[in-house]
Short mmCIF file of C-alpha atoms in Angstrom, two decimals:
data_model
loop_
_atom_site.label_atom_id
_atom_site.label_comp_id
_atom_site.label_asym_id
_atom_site.label_seq_id
_atom_site.Cartn_x
_atom_site.Cartn_y
_atom_site.Cartn_z
CA MET A 29 20.39 11.46 43.90
CA ASN A 30 21.38 7.87 43.00
CA ARG A 31 17.73 6.86 42.99
CA CYS A 32 16.89 9.68 40.53
CA MET A 33 19.76 8.59 38.25
CA LEU A 34 18.53 4.98 38.34
CA ILE A 35 14.97 6.02 37.43
CA LEU A 36 16.28 8.23 34.61
CA ALA A 37 18.43 5.38 33.27
CA VAL A 38 15.49 2.94 33.32
CA LEU A 39 13.23 5.42 31.51
CA THR A 40 15.91 6.10 28.89
CA VAL A 41 16.45 2.39 28.19
CA SER A 42 12.72 1.68 27.95
CA ALA A 43 12.20 4.65 25.61
CA CYS A 44 15.00 3.42 23.33
CA SER A 45 13.60 -0.09 23.11
CA THR A 46 10.11 1.22 22.38
CA SER A 47 11.23 3.41 19.50
CA SER A 48 13.23 0.62 17.87
CA LEU A 49 10.22 -1.72 17.97
CA SER A 50 8.00 0.77 16.17
CA LYS A 51 10.37 1.03 13.20
CA THR A 52 9.52 -2.09 11.21
CA GLU A 53 10.89 -2.50 7.73
CA GLN A 54 8.25 -2.08 5.05
CA PRO A 55 7.90 -4.76 2.37
CA LYS A 56 9.48 -3.99 -0.99
CA PRO A 57 7.16 -3.99 -4.01
CA LEU A 58 7.78 -6.75 -6.56
CA HIS A 59 4.86 -6.14 -8.93
CA GLN A 60 2.75 -2.95 -9.15
CA ASP A 61 0.69 -2.47 -12.31
CA ARG A 62 -0.94 0.90 -12.92
CA PRO A 63 -4.75 0.99 -12.93
CA ALA A 64 -6.55 0.73 -16.28
CA TYR A 65 -8.00 4.08 -17.28
CA PRO A 66 -11.83 3.89 -17.15
CA TYR A 67 -13.45 4.35 -20.57
CA TYR A 68 -15.72 7.20 -19.43
CA ALA A 69 -12.77 9.12 -17.96
CA LEU A 70 -10.66 8.50 -21.05
CA LYS A 71 -13.43 9.56 -23.44
CA ASN A 72 -14.08 12.75 -21.46
CA ARG A 73 -10.40 13.45 -20.75
CA ILE A 74 -10.93 13.40 -16.98
CA GLU A 75 -7.93 13.15 -14.66
CA GLY A 76 -8.01 12.30 -10.99
CA MET A 77 -6.43 10.67 -7.99
CA VAL A 78 -7.17 8.03 -5.39
CA LYS A 79 -5.63 8.18 -1.91
CA PHE A 80 -5.79 4.94 0.09
CA ASN A 81 -4.22 2.80 2.80
CA PHE A 82 -3.58 -0.91 2.43
CA ASP A 83 -2.27 -3.92 4.33
CA VAL A 84 0.19 -6.54 3.09
CA ASP A 85 0.01 -10.09 4.48
CA ALA A 86 2.94 -12.43 5.16
CA GLU A 87 2.63 -13.91 1.65
CA GLY A 88 3.18 -10.49 0.07
CA ARG A 89 -0.41 -9.99 -1.09
CA VAL A 90 -2.62 -6.97 -0.43
CA SER A 91 -5.09 -8.18 2.18
CA GLN A 92 -7.10 -5.02 2.90
CA MET A 93 -7.53 -1.69 1.16
CA ARG A 94 -9.28 1.42 2.41
CA ILE A 95 -9.98 4.36 0.10
CA ILE A 96 -9.48 7.61 1.98
CA GLU A 97 -10.22 10.11 -0.79
CA SER A 98 -10.83 10.07 -4.53
CA THR A 99 -11.26 12.84 -7.06
CA PRO A 100 -13.61 12.95 -8.90
CA ASP A 101 -15.67 11.02 -6.38
CA HIS A 102 -15.57 7.26 -7.05
CA LEU A 103 -14.70 7.55 -10.77
CA PHE A 104 -11.35 5.75 -10.48
CA ASP A 105 -12.04 3.64 -7.36
CA ASN A 106 -12.81 0.33 -9.12
CA ALA A 107 -9.82 0.62 -11.46
CA VAL A 108 -7.49 1.25 -8.52
CA ILE A 109 -9.00 -1.55 -6.41
CA THR A 110 -8.57 -4.01 -9.30
CA ALA A 111 -4.94 -3.01 -9.90
CA VAL A 112 -3.93 -2.95 -6.22
CA SER A 113 -5.45 -6.39 -5.60
CA LYS A 114 -2.85 -7.76 -8.06
CA TRP A 115 0.13 -6.01 -6.46
CA ARG A 116 2.78 -8.26 -4.89
CA PHE A 117 5.39 -7.51 -2.26
CA GLU A 118 8.28 -9.48 -0.82
CA LYS A 119 7.16 -12.30 1.47
CA GLY A 120 7.68 -12.39 5.21
CA LYS A 121 7.20 -8.68 5.87
CA PRO A 122 3.53 -8.08 6.67
CA ALA A 123 2.57 -4.44 7.15
CA ASN A 124 -0.56 -2.47 7.97
CA ASN A 125 -1.88 0.93 6.95
CA LEU A 126 0.62 1.63 4.18
CA PRO A 127 -0.35 4.96 2.57
CA MET A 128 -0.46 5.44 -1.19
CA THR A 129 -1.77 7.98 -3.68
CA VAL A 130 -2.30 7.05 -7.33
CA LYS A 131 -2.63 9.94 -9.79
CA LEU A 132 -4.36 9.20 -13.08
CA LYS A 133 -3.42 11.65 -15.83
CA MET A 134 -4.07 11.75 -19.53
CA GLN A 135 -1.13 11.14 -21.86
CA LYS A 136 -0.19 14.25 -23.84
#
């Protein structure tokens, strides 16, 4: 009985420490410009979205970006890549695989 309680206590403590390690604080955005609307999309009144994941390095810069989905296909990708490459986050809080969706809509 005591042995079972000891094993249960050890498992509980290790589970608690594991869950607290996985919760890292995400960096706060300092500068996030919206993408420039591509001329073709603007002229033809096309709206869309780009869903992507990105990494932030220790200096607060976007170090990697992976486009997951874009609608219409590839129309807004370059505009979003250009804008996101200029984004800045607080330093000292690197993070990986941060999800983001940018919706590009026409002004009414």
